[in-house]
Coordinates of C-alpha atoms in Angstrom, one line a residue:
Chain A
M103 CA -14.9 19.6 50.5
A104 CA -15.2 20.5 47.3
I105 CA -18.7 21.5 45.8
G106 CA -18.4 18.5 43.0
C107 CA -18.0 15.5 45.8
L108 CA -21.0 16.6 48.0
L109 CA -22.9 16.7 44.3
S110 CA -21.5 13.5 43.1
I111 CA -23.1 11.7 46.0
D112 CA -25.8 9.0 44.3
P113 CA -29.0 8.9 45.6
S114 CA -30.1 5.7 45.3
R115 CA -27.3 5.0 47.3
P116 CA -28.2 3.7 50.7
E117 CA -26.6 5.7 53.4
S118 CA -26.4 6.3 56.8
V119 CA -28.4 9.2 58.2
P120 CA -26.0 12.0 57.7
S121 CA -25.4 13.9 60.7
R122 CA -26.8 18.1 61.7
A123 CA -23.6 18.9 61.0
F124 CA -23.4 17.4 57.6
R125 CA -27.1 18.5 56.4
V126 CA -26.3 22.3 57.7
S127 CA -23.0 22.0 55.8
F128 CA -24.6 20.8 52.7
V129 CA -27.6 23.2 52.5
R130 CA -25.2 25.8 52.5
N131 CA -22.8 24.1 50.1
I132 CA -26.1 23.8 47.8
R133 CA -26.9 27.7 48.5
M134 CA -23.1 28.7 47.8
L135 CA -23.5 26.8 44.6
D136 CA -26.3 28.9 43.9
V137 CA -24.7 32.2 44.1
I138 CA -21.7 30.8 42.3
L139 CA -23.3 29.4 39.1
L140 CA -25.9 32.6 39.2
A141 CA -23.0 35.0 39.5
L142 CA -21.2 32.9 36.2
L143 CA -24.8 33.2 34.6
V144 CA -25.2 37.2 34.9
G145 CA -21.6 37.3 34.4
L146 CA -21.8 35.4 31.3
F147 CA -24.7 37.8 29.5
G148 CA -22.4 40.6 31.4
L149 CA -19.4 39.3 28.8
G150 CA -21.6 38.9 26.2
V151 CA -23.0 43.0 26.3
A152 CA -19.2 44.0 27.0
Y153 CA -18.8 42.0 23.7
A154 CA -21.1 43.5 21.7
Y155 CA -19.9 46.9 22.4
A156 CA -16.0 45.4 21.6
C157 CA -17.7 44.3 18.0
E158 CA -18.5 47.8 17.4
R159 CA -15.5 49.8 17.7
L160 CA -13.5 46.6 15.9
Chain B
M71 CA -31.9 1.2 1.0
T72 CA -35.4 0.7 -0.4
F73 CA -37.6 2.4 -3.0
N74 CA -40.3 2.7 -0.5
G75 CA -37.6 4.5 1.9
I76 CA -36.4 7.1 -1.1
L77 CA -39.9 7.8 -1.6
Q78 CA -40.4 8.8 1.7
I79 CA -37.5 11.0 1.9
A80 CA -38.6 12.9 -1.9
L81 CA -42.1 13.6 -0.7
F82 CA -40.7 15.0 2.7
A83 CA -38.4 17.5 0.8
A84 CA -40.9 18.0 -2.0
I85 CA -43.6 19.4 0.7
I86 CA -41.0 21.4 2.5
L87 CA -40.1 22.9 -1.2
V88 CA -44.4 23.5 -1.9
L89 CA -44.1 25.4 1.7
T90 CA -41.7 27.7 1.3
R91 CA -43.0 30.2 -0.8
P92 CA -46.0 30.9 1.2
L93 CA -44.8 30.7 4.4
G94 CA -42.3 33.1 3.0
G95 CA -44.9 35.6 1.7
F96 CA -46.7 35.1 5.5
M97 CA -43.4 36.0 7.4
T98 CA -42.6 38.9 5.1
R99 CA -46.4 41.0 5.5
V100 CA -45.9 39.9 9.4
F101 CA -42.4 41.3 9.8
S102 CA -42.7 44.0 7.4
G103 CA -45.9 45.2 9.7
E104 CA -48.6 44.3 7.0
N105 CA -51.6 43.4 7.9
T106 CA -52.4 39.7 8.0
L107 CA -54.9 37.1 8.5
F108 CA -54.5 36.9 12.8
G109 CA -54.8 40.7 12.6
R110 CA -58.5 41.3 14.1
V111 CA -57.5 38.4 16.5
F112 CA -54.4 39.2 18.1
G113 CA -53.3 43.2 16.8
P114 CA -55.5 44.2 19.8
V115 CA -53.1 42.1 22.4
E116 CA -50.1 43.0 20.1
R117 CA -51.3 46.9 20.9
A118 CA -52.0 46.2 24.5
L119 CA -48.3 44.4 25.1
Y120 CA -46.2 47.4 23.7
R121 CA -48.7 50.3 26.1
V122 CA -48.0 47.6 29.0
C123 CA -44.5 47.6 28.2
G124 CA -44.0 51.1 27.5
V125 CA -42.7 50.0 23.8
D126 CA -42.6 52.6 21.0
E127 CA -43.5 50.5 17.9
T128 CA -42.3 53.5 15.4
A129 CA -39.3 53.6 17.2
E130 CA -36.2 51.7 15.4
Q131 CA -32.7 50.7 17.2
H132 CA -29.6 50.8 16.1
W133 CA -27.8 47.3 16.1
L134 CA -25.8 47.9 19.6
T135 CA -29.2 48.8 21.7
Y136 CA -31.3 45.8 19.4
A137 CA -28.2 43.5 21.2
V138 CA -28.0 44.7 24.3
A139 CA -32.5 44.5 24.6
M140 CA -32.0 40.6 23.2
M141 CA -29.1 40.1 25.9
L142 CA -31.5 41.4 29.3
F143 CA -34.2 39.3 28.0
N144 CA -32.2 36.9 27.8
L145 CA -30.9 37.5 30.8
V146 CA -34.2 37.7 32.7
G147 CA -35.8 34.3 30.7
A148 CA -32.6 32.3 32.0
L149 CA -32.8 33.9 36.0
V150 CA -36.5 33.4 35.9
L151 CA -36.5 29.7 34.3
Y152 CA -33.5 29.1 37.0
A153 CA -35.8 30.2 39.8
L154 CA -38.7 28.2 38.9
M155 CA -36.6 24.8 39.0
R156 CA -34.8 25.4 42.3
L157 CA -38.4 26.8 44.3
Q158 CA -40.1 23.8 42.3
A159 CA -41.0 21.6 45.0
L160 CA -42.6 24.8 46.4
L161 CA -44.9 25.8 43.4
P162 CA -48.5 23.9 42.3
F163 CA -49.0 22.0 39.8
N164 CA -46.5 19.5 40.5
P165 CA -49.1 16.1 40.7
Q166 CA -45.8 14.1 41.1
G167 CA -44.1 16.3 43.6
Q168 CA -41.0 16.8 42.2
A169 CA -38.0 17.8 43.9
A170 CA -36.1 21.2 43.5
V171 CA -33.8 20.4 40.7
A172 CA -30.2 21.0 41.3
P173 CA -28.1 24.2 41.0
D174 CA -25.8 23.2 38.3
L175 CA -28.7 21.0 36.3
S176 CA -30.6 24.5 36.9
F177 CA -27.8 26.4 35.2
N178 CA -27.5 24.3 32.5
T179 CA -30.9 23.9 31.5
A180 CA -31.7 27.7 32.1
I181 CA -28.8 28.7 29.5
S182 CA -30.1 25.0 27.5
F183 CA -33.5 26.6 26.6
V184 CA -32.7 30.3 26.4
T185 CA -30.0 29.7 23.7
N186 CA -32.8 27.7 21.6
T187 CA -30.7 24.5 22.6
N188 CA -32.6 22.2 24.8
W189 CA -30.1 19.8 26.1
Q190 CA -31.3 17.6 28.7
S191 CA -29.1 16.8 31.3
Y192 CA -32.6 15.0 32.8
G193 CA -34.8 12.7 32.6
G194 CA -38.1 15.2 31.5
E195 CA -41.1 12.8 33.2
T196 CA -38.6 12.2 36.5
T197 CA -37.5 15.8 36.7
M198 CA -39.6 18.6 36.3
G199 CA -43.5 19.4 37.1
Y200 CA -45.8 20.5 35.0
L201 CA -45.3 24.1 36.0
V202 CA -41.4 24.4 35.3
Q203 CA -42.6 22.1 31.6
M204 CA -45.5 24.5 31.2
A205 CA -44.4 28.0 32.6
G206 CA -40.7 27.5 32.5
L207 CA -39.2 25.1 29.2
T208 CA -42.4 25.5 27.1
V209 CA -42.4 29.7 27.3
Q210 CA -38.6 29.7 26.7
N211 CA -39.1 27.3 23.9
F212 CA -41.2 30.1 21.9
M213 CA -38.9 32.8 23.3
S214 CA -35.7 31.2 22.0
A215 CA -37.0 30.2 18.7
A216 CA -38.8 34.3 18.4
T217 CA -35.3 35.4 19.3
G218 CA -33.7 33.4 16.2
I219 CA -36.4 34.3 13.6
V220 CA -35.8 38.3 14.5
L221 CA -32.0 38.2 14.8
A222 CA -31.9 36.7 11.1
L223 CA -34.5 39.5 10.1
A224 CA -31.9 42.0 11.5
L225 CA -29.3 40.6 9.3
V226 CA -31.7 40.7 6.3
R227 CA -32.4 44.0 6.8
G228 CA -29.0 44.9 6.9
F229 CA -29.0 43.6 3.3
S230 CA -31.6 45.1 2.5
R231 CA -31.6 48.6 3.8
R232 CA -29.6 51.9 2.2
G233 CA -28.0 54.3 4.3
A234 CA -29.6 53.5 7.8
R235 CA -28.7 53.4 11.5
T236 CA -31.5 51.4 12.4
I237 CA -32.0 47.6 11.7
G238 CA -35.4 47.4 13.5
N239 CA -37.2 46.8 16.6
F240 CA -36.3 44.0 18.9
W241 CA -39.2 44.3 21.0
V242 CA -41.8 44.8 18.3
D243 CA -40.3 42.2 16.2
L244 CA -40.1 39.4 19.2
T245 CA -43.9 40.0 19.5
R246 CA -45.0 39.9 16.1
A247 CA -43.0 36.7 15.7
T248 CA -44.3 35.0 18.7
L249 CA -48.0 36.4 18.3
Y250 CA -48.0 35.7 14.3
V251 CA -45.7 33.4 13.4
L252 CA -45.5 30.6 16.2
L253 CA -48.4 30.7 18.7
P254 CA -50.8 30.3 15.6
A255 CA -49.5 27.3 13.9
C256 CA -48.8 25.8 17.7
V257 CA -52.0 26.0 18.4
V258 CA -53.0 24.5 15.3
L259 CA -50.7 22.3 15.9
T260 CA -51.4 20.9 19.5
L261 CA -54.9 20.3 18.3
F262 CA -53.8 18.0 15.7
Y263 CA -51.3 16.1 18.0
V264 CA -54.1 15.5 20.5
W265 CA -56.3 14.2 17.8
Q266 CA -53.4 11.2 17.0
G267 CA -53.0 10.2 20.6
V268 CA -50.9 12.5 22.2
P269 CA -51.4 13.8 26.2
Q270 CA -52.8 16.6 27.3
N271 CA -53.6 16.8 31.0
L272 CA -52.7 18.1 34.2
L273 CA -53.2 14.8 36.2
A274 CA -50.5 12.9 38.1
Y275 CA -49.1 9.7 36.8
T276 CA -51.3 6.9 36.3
E277 CA -50.4 3.6 37.6
A278 CA -51.2 0.4 35.5
T279 CA -51.1 -3.4 36.7
T280 CA -49.4 -5.1 33.6
L281 CA -50.8 -8.3 32.4
E282 CA -47.6 -9.9 34.5
G283 CA -49.3 -8.5 37.5
A284 CA -46.3 -5.7 37.9
K285 CA -46.6 -2.2 38.6
Q286 CA -45.8 0.6 35.6
I287 CA -45.8 4.1 36.4
I288 CA -47.0 5.8 32.8
A289 CA -46.1 9.3 32.6
Q290 CA -48.0 12.2 30.8
G291 CA -49.3 15.4 31.1
P292 CA -49.1 18.7 29.1
V293 CA -47.4 16.9 26.2
A294 CA -48.9 18.1 23.2
S295 CA -48.7 21.9 23.7
Q296 CA -44.7 21.6 24.6
L297 CA -44.5 19.3 21.2
A298 CA -45.8 21.5 18.9
V299 CA -43.2 24.3 19.3
K300 CA -40.7 21.9 20.2
M301 CA -40.6 20.9 16.7
L302 CA -41.8 24.3 15.3
G303 CA -39.2 26.2 17.1
T304 CA -36.2 23.7 16.7
N305 CA -36.3 23.6 20.1
G306 CA -36.1 20.0 20.4
G307 CA -36.5 19.4 24.4
G308 CA -38.7 16.7 24.8
F309 CA -41.5 16.3 27.6
F310 CA -40.3 12.5 28.2
N311 CA -36.6 11.9 28.8
A312 CA -36.5 9.3 25.2
N313 CA -38.1 12.5 23.5
S314 CA -39.9 11.6 20.2
A315 CA -39.1 7.8 20.4
H316 CA -41.7 7.8 22.9
P317 CA -45.2 7.0 21.8
F318 CA -46.8 9.7 23.2
E319 CA -44.9 12.0 21.5
N320 CA -44.5 10.3 18.5
P321 CA -47.6 8.0 18.3
N322 CA -47.4 7.3 14.3
A323 CA -45.7 7.9 11.4
L324 CA -48.5 10.7 10.1
V325 CA -47.2 12.7 13.5
N326 CA -43.8 11.6 12.7
L327 CA -43.9 13.4 9.1
V328 CA -45.5 16.3 10.4
Q329 CA -43.0 16.7 13.1
M330 CA -39.9 16.3 10.2
L331 CA -42.3 18.8 8.2
T332 CA -42.5 21.9 11.1
I333 CA -39.2 21.0 11.8
F334 CA -38.0 22.4 8.4
A335 CA -41.1 24.7 8.1
I336 CA -40.0 27.7 9.3
G337 CA -36.5 27.8 8.3
A338 CA -37.0 26.7 4.6
G339 CA -39.7 29.8 4.7
L340 CA -36.8 32.2 6.1
T341 CA -34.9 32.1 2.8
N342 CA -38.2 33.2 0.7
V343 CA -37.9 36.0 3.3
F344 CA -34.7 36.9 2.9
G345 CA -35.1 36.7 -1.1
R346 CA -38.3 39.0 -0.9
M347 CA -37.0 41.3 1.6
V348 CA -33.7 42.4 -0.7
G349 CA -36.1 42.4 -4.2
N350 CA -34.8 39.2 -5.4
E351 CA -36.4 35.6 -4.6
R352 CA -34.2 34.3 -6.5
Q353 CA -31.6 34.9 -4.1
G354 CA -33.5 33.2 -1.2
W355 CA -33.8 30.3 -3.6
A356 CA -30.3 30.0 -3.9
I357 CA -29.3 29.6 -0.6
L358 CA -32.1 27.3 -0.6
A359 CA -30.1 25.4 -3.1
A360 CA -26.9 25.2 -1.4
M361 CA -28.8 24.0 1.6
G362 CA -30.8 21.6 -0.4
A363 CA -27.9 20.2 -1.9
M364 CA -26.5 19.4 1.4
F365 CA -29.5 17.9 2.9
I366 CA -29.3 15.3 0.1
V367 CA -26.0 14.2 0.6
G368 CA -26.2 14.2 4.6
V369 CA -29.4 12.2 4.1
G370 CA -28.5 10.0 1.7
V371 CA -25.2 9.3 3.4
C372 CA -27.2 8.6 6.7
Y373 CA -29.5 6.3 5.2
W374 CA -27.2 4.2 3.1
A375 CA -24.5 3.6 6.4
E376 CA -27.8 2.1 8.4
S377 CA -29.2 0.5 5.8
Q378 CA -26.0 -1.2 5.5
A379 CA -25.5 -4.9 7.9
N380 CA -23.3 -4.6 10.9
P381 CA -20.2 -7.1 9.5
L382 CA -19.7 -7.6 13.2
Y383 CA -23.2 -9.6 13.4
A384 CA -21.8 -11.8 10.5
G385 CA -21.9 -15.7 12.0
L386 CA -24.3 -14.3 15.0
P387 CA -28.5 -15.3 14.3
V388 CA -29.6 -12.0 13.2
D389 CA -31.3 -11.1 9.8
Q390 CA -29.7 -8.0 8.3
T391 CA -31.4 -8.4 4.7
V392 CA -34.1 -6.6 3.4
S393 CA -37.5 -8.8 3.8
A394 CA -41.1 -8.6 3.6
L395 CA -40.7 -8.7 6.9
S396 CA -37.6 -6.9 7.5
P397 CA -36.1 -3.4 6.8
G398 CA -32.8 -5.2 6.7
G399 CA -29.5 -3.1 7.5
N400 CA -28.6 -1.7 11.6
M401 CA -32.1 -2.0 13.6
E402 CA -30.4 -1.5 16.3
G403 CA -31.7 1.8 18.8
K404 CA -34.5 2.3 16.4
E405 CA -37.9 2.4 16.6
V406 CA -39.8 -0.5 14.4
R407 CA -42.5 1.9 13.8
F408 CA -40.3 4.1 11.6
G409 CA -37.8 2.3 10.6
I410 CA -34.1 3.0 9.0
A411 CA -35.5 5.2 6.7
N412 CA -37.5 7.1 8.7
T413 CA -35.0 7.4 11.2
A414 CA -31.9 8.1 9.2
L415 CA -34.3 10.9 7.8
F416 CA -35.7 12.4 11.5
A417 CA -31.7 12.5 12.6
T418 CA -30.5 14.4 9.4
I419 CA -33.2 16.9 9.8
T420 CA -32.8 17.5 13.3
T421 CA -29.4 18.1 12.7
D422 CA -29.8 20.8 9.7
A423 CA -32.1 22.4 12.3
S424 CA -31.0 23.0 15.2
C425 CA -33.7 20.9 17.0
G426 CA -31.8 18.0 18.6
A427 CA -34.9 15.9 18.8
V428 CA -34.6 12.3 18.1
N429 CA -37.0 9.7 16.9
G430 CA -33.8 6.9 17.6
W431 CA -30.7 6.4 19.0
H432 CA -27.7 8.0 17.3
D433 CA -25.2 6.2 19.5
S434 CA -26.7 3.1 17.7
F435 CA -26.1 4.1 14.5
M436 CA -23.3 2.7 12.4
P437 CA -19.8 4.7 13.1
L438 CA -20.9 6.9 9.6
G439 CA -24.2 7.1 9.9
G440 CA -23.6 8.7 14.0
M441 CA -20.8 10.8 11.9
V442 CA -23.8 12.5 9.8
P443 CA -25.6 14.3 12.1
L444 CA -22.2 15.0 14.1
V445 CA -20.9 16.6 10.2
N446 CA -24.4 18.6 10.1
M447 CA -24.1 20.2 13.6
L448 CA -20.0 21.1 12.9
L449 CA -20.8 22.9 9.7
G450 CA -23.0 25.3 11.5
E451 CA -26.5 23.8 11.2
V452 CA -26.5 26.0 8.2
I453 CA -28.7 23.6 6.2
V454 CA -31.9 24.8 7.0
G455 CA -30.6 25.6 10.3
G456 CA -32.4 26.5 13.3
V457 CA -35.0 28.8 12.9
G458 CA -33.4 32.1 12.0
A459 CA -29.8 30.8 13.3
G460 CA -29.9 28.8 10.0
L461 CA -30.9 31.9 8.2
Y462 CA -27.7 34.1 9.5
G463 CA -25.6 31.1 9.4
I464 CA -25.4 30.6 6.1
L465 CA -25.6 34.2 5.4
L466 CA -22.4 34.5 7.2
M467 CA -20.8 31.7 4.9
A468 CA -22.2 33.8 2.2
I469 CA -20.4 36.6 3.2
I470 CA -17.2 34.2 3.4
A471 CA -17.7 32.8 0.3
M472 CA -17.9 36.2 -1.7
F473 CA -15.0 37.3 0.1
V474 CA -12.9 34.1 -1.3
A475 CA -14.3 35.2 -4.7
G476 CA -13.3 39.0 -4.7
L477 CA -9.8 37.8 -3.8
M478 CA -9.8 35.4 -6.6
V479 CA -10.5 38.4 -9.2
G480 CA -9.0 41.1 -7.5
R481 CA -12.3 43.5 -6.9
T482 CA -13.5 44.1 -3.2
P483 CA -15.9 41.4 -2.7
E484 CA -19.8 42.4 -2.7
Y485 CA -22.9 40.7 -1.7
I486 CA -27.0 41.9 -2.3
G487 CA -25.5 44.9 -3.3
K488 CA -23.1 45.7 -0.2
K489 CA -19.8 45.8 -0.2
L490 CA -17.7 43.7 2.1
E491 CA -15.2 45.5 3.9
A492 CA -12.9 44.4 6.6
K493 CA -15.7 45.1 9.1
E494 CA -18.0 42.7 7.7
V495 CA -15.4 40.2 7.4
K496 CA -13.7 40.5 10.9
M497 CA -17.6 39.9 12.3
T498 CA -17.8 37.2 10.7
V499 CA -14.4 35.4 11.0
L500 CA -15.7 36.1 14.7
A501 CA -18.7 34.5 14.5
I502 CA -17.1 31.6 12.8
L503 CA -14.4 30.8 15.1
A504 CA -16.9 31.2 18.3
M505 CA -18.0 27.6 17.9
P506 CA -14.6 25.5 16.9
L507 CA -13.3 27.5 19.9
V508 CA -15.4 25.5 22.6
I509 CA -16.0 22.5 20.9
L510 CA -12.7 21.7 20.7
V511 CA -11.5 23.4 23.8
F512 CA -13.5 21.3 26.1
S513 CA -13.5 18.2 23.9
A514 CA -9.7 18.4 24.9
I515 CA -10.1 18.9 28.6
S516 CA -13.1 16.8 29.2
S517 CA -10.9 13.5 27.1
A518 CA -7.8 14.3 29.6
I519 CA -9.7 15.1 32.9
P520 CA -11.3 12.4 35.4
A521 CA -14.1 14.0 35.5
G522 CA -14.7 14.4 32.1
V523 CA -13.8 10.6 31.2
A524 CA -15.7 9.4 34.1
G525 CA -19.3 10.2 31.7
I526 CA -18.8 8.3 29.2
A527 CA -20.2 4.6 28.3
N528 CA -17.5 3.6 25.8
N529 CA -14.2 3.6 25.5
G530 CA -11.6 4.2 22.4
P531 CA -13.0 6.1 19.3
H532 CA -16.5 5.6 20.1
G533 CA -16.1 7.4 23.5
F534 CA -14.3 10.1 22.2
S535 CA -17.6 10.5 20.0
E536 CA -19.8 10.5 22.9
I537 CA -17.5 13.5 24.4
F538 CA -17.4 15.8 21.2
Y539 CA -20.8 15.3 19.7
A540 CA -22.0 16.7 23.7
F541 CA -19.7 19.9 23.0
S542 CA -20.9 19.8 18.8
S543 CA -24.0 19.9 19.8
G544 CA -24.3 22.3 22.9
A545 CA -22.3 25.0 20.8
A546 CA -24.2 24.4 17.4
N547 CA -27.5 25.0 19.8
N548 CA -28.9 21.5 18.6
G549 CA -29.5 19.6 21.9
S550 CA -30.0 16.3 20.4
A551 CA -27.6 13.5 22.6
F552 CA -25.5 11.0 21.2
G553 CA -26.3 8.9 24.4
G554 CA -23.8 6.8 26.3
L555 CA -22.7 10.0 28.3
S556 CA -23.7 10.9 31.5
A557 CA -23.6 14.4 31.7
N558 CA -25.7 14.8 34.7
T559 CA -22.7 16.5 36.5
L560 CA -21.1 19.7 38.1
W561 CA -18.6 19.5 35.0
Y562 CA -20.4 18.4 32.2
N563 CA -23.6 20.7 33.4
V564 CA -21.3 23.9 33.7
S565 CA -18.9 23.3 31.1
L566 CA -21.8 22.5 28.5
G567 CA -23.9 25.8 29.4
V568 CA -20.6 27.3 28.9
T569 CA -20.7 26.2 25.8
M570 CA -24.2 26.8 24.4
F571 CA -24.3 30.4 25.7
V572 CA -20.8 30.9 23.4
G573 CA -22.1 29.0 20.7
R574 CA -25.2 31.0 20.7
F575 CA -24.6 34.7 21.8
F576 CA -20.9 34.8 20.5
I577 CA -22.0 34.1 17.0
I578 CA -25.9 36.5 17.5
I579 CA -23.8 39.5 18.6
P580 CA -21.1 39.7 15.4
A581 CA -23.7 39.2 13.2
L582 CA -26.0 41.8 14.6
A583 CA -22.6 44.2 14.1
I584 CA -22.5 43.2 10.5
A585 CA -26.2 43.8 10.1
G586 CA -25.7 47.5 11.5
A587 CA -22.6 48.0 9.3
L588 CA -24.6 46.7 6.4
A589 CA -27.6 48.8 6.8
A590 CA -25.5 52.1 6.8
K591 CA -23.6 51.4 3.4
K592 CA -25.2 52.4 0.0
S593 CA -26.5 50.1 -2.7
V594 CA -23.3 49.5 -5.4
P595 CA -25.4 48.9 -8.2
A596 CA -24.6 45.4 -10.2
S597 CA -22.1 46.0 -13.3
A598 CA -20.4 43.4 -15.4
G599 CA -17.8 42.6 -13.0
T600 CA -20.5 41.3 -10.1
F601 CA -20.4 38.0 -9.1
P602 CA -24.2 36.8 -10.0
T603 CA -24.8 35.2 -6.8
T604 CA -28.3 33.5 -7.9
G605 CA -26.8 30.9 -10.0
P606 CA -25.4 27.1 -9.8
L607 CA -21.7 28.9 -9.6
F608 CA -22.3 30.6 -6.5
V609 CA -24.8 27.8 -4.9
S610 CA -21.4 25.5 -5.6
L611 CA -19.1 28.0 -4.4
L612 CA -21.0 28.5 -1.4
V613 CA -21.5 24.9 -0.7
G614 CA -18.1 24.6 -0.9
V615 CA -16.6 27.2 1.1
I616 CA -19.3 25.4 3.8
L617 CA -17.3 22.6 3.4
I618 CA -13.5 23.8 3.5
V619 CA -14.2 25.6 6.4
G620 CA -15.8 22.7 8.7
G621 CA -13.5 20.5 6.8
L622 CA -10.4 22.3 8.0
T623 CA -11.8 23.0 11.5
Y624 CA -12.5 19.2 12.5
F625 CA -11.4 17.2 10.1
P626 CA -8.8 15.8 12.9
A627 CA -11.4 15.3 16.1
V628 CA -14.1 13.7 13.3
A629 CA -10.7 11.0 12.3
L630 CA -10.1 10.4 15.8
G631 CA -13.9 9.9 16.6
P632 CA -16.8 7.9 13.8
V633 CA -13.9 7.2 10.9
V634 CA -11.2 5.2 13.5
E635 CA -14.4 3.6 14.6
H636 CA -15.7 2.5 10.7
L637 CA -12.5 1.7 10.1
Q638 CA -12.0 -0.8 13.1
M639 CA -15.5 -2.1 13.0
M640 CA -14.2 -3.1 9.4
A641 CA -11.2 -4.6 11.1
G642 CA -13.5 -6.4 13.7
T643 CA -13.3 -4.2 16.6
T644 CA -15.9 -2.9 18.7
Y645 CA -15.9 -0.8 21.6

């Protein structure tokens, strides 16, 4: 399941109690999203530094 | 339009003009390392900070070192903010027990506040605890504003120095901007706001019983301290979801005026700093004149558009005429306390600068009225602009203007005694291309994919305007929301995060490269063939270049949004 589908769950919508397997999968996916987004954040700043060096050479 | 409304707009402009020179003189002394009023108080703090952080205040940096220091500082700020939001539920000062902020929203918000955008895909009082509001968001309000100021200074030093390899020390500039400019002003403003009725406490929200017997939760918290820097630092991120339309965040007309003045104060003062540092104050006044001309036109169009009766209400029992009891015109989405003039003025100021605070609902403006904030952002927010960002933005435009002037007369272009050669023009073009790249590409993608279209509340051109406005606001580091777009989704949180990053740093870095290149050059003495840059001809050329660059780049997209919506409205169709 795509991460976006998990995140698009509306918290105000009444839901049946999720199974333990679902909860474990959800937490794991959220953690994976943390890793992906933190990597993207650091990567963007890394790109910025690389861009600065490229500007120096231009 | 009423005489009273025009008078209030004129009063605002007059106060800014009066403030510009003293503020410029003060900031010039601060950044030249001279002693100031606050030297005795903050001098020991400043020196202690340098000792603790191992900063040699006499050591200056090459532009590349300056840029890398700035990037690393902002990266650490973003990571700390991200961690604070993700761990919020475990941290103190959270009396409402706000849950951990979702990863994609944390990503978006971290970039948003580090880049001085303060785009908020969340409602402040329902999402953030007090620790995140104070130690996360407010701290970044200071740091991102100080970062903008020091980067403008670095570019100004590029013009003012001759044969130098360095453009200043990032850590020293950042410390001085925070300690001597932002902090003292914010202490005074916070006390003023508390006096006027803005809450400043750490209490849990109050549960009140209404006259009908219903229960109502009244949100409060450390609002005043965040409000002060929110406006002065052109951040704009509200403590409350309703931002400066909330009575606790903007209690009366006096606070409204002070908020508007503080949005423009530092940006206007920096034009004077520029003039003083390059040795000719008239250079700064010429820049401010160009900004002022565009400001007057913008606020005039917005105020006029909002004062018009909505033709779609014809035949309905809606009174849109000016009378002793009604301001007339389009009052939808406006606070009755502020009326049309002060809402149009606030909307124009907040998007001229990169503030993004709102005291009305831009989504409810008439199509042409809503077009003004949009166009202000698309022009690069060079009309006073964000603290620092406005000055370096318009100086980049000035480089293009002088390049065009040089091409017209067949001379090597020069500005403030510096020859503008291939390096400067290439860097300027790179900086100018960053915004349209992310705005147009992401707007196009979001208008086509289900994840993008799912967020809009209206069809047709108005729905497109909602998407286009969001990416324009993100790329221009404004942060105001048009409204109507549900942006707290994975797609919008990530795409807007990337947009804000590119809109900030992919302009700053080429601007610093220009600063480094200019600082290394010798000064060229003015001759009979030098284009004067302190007169009306230069001001007209600069305004023309800004309008042409913005117009050529964005006109088709603007035509698809507010222009089509206006024509459809005149034909009796609404969305």
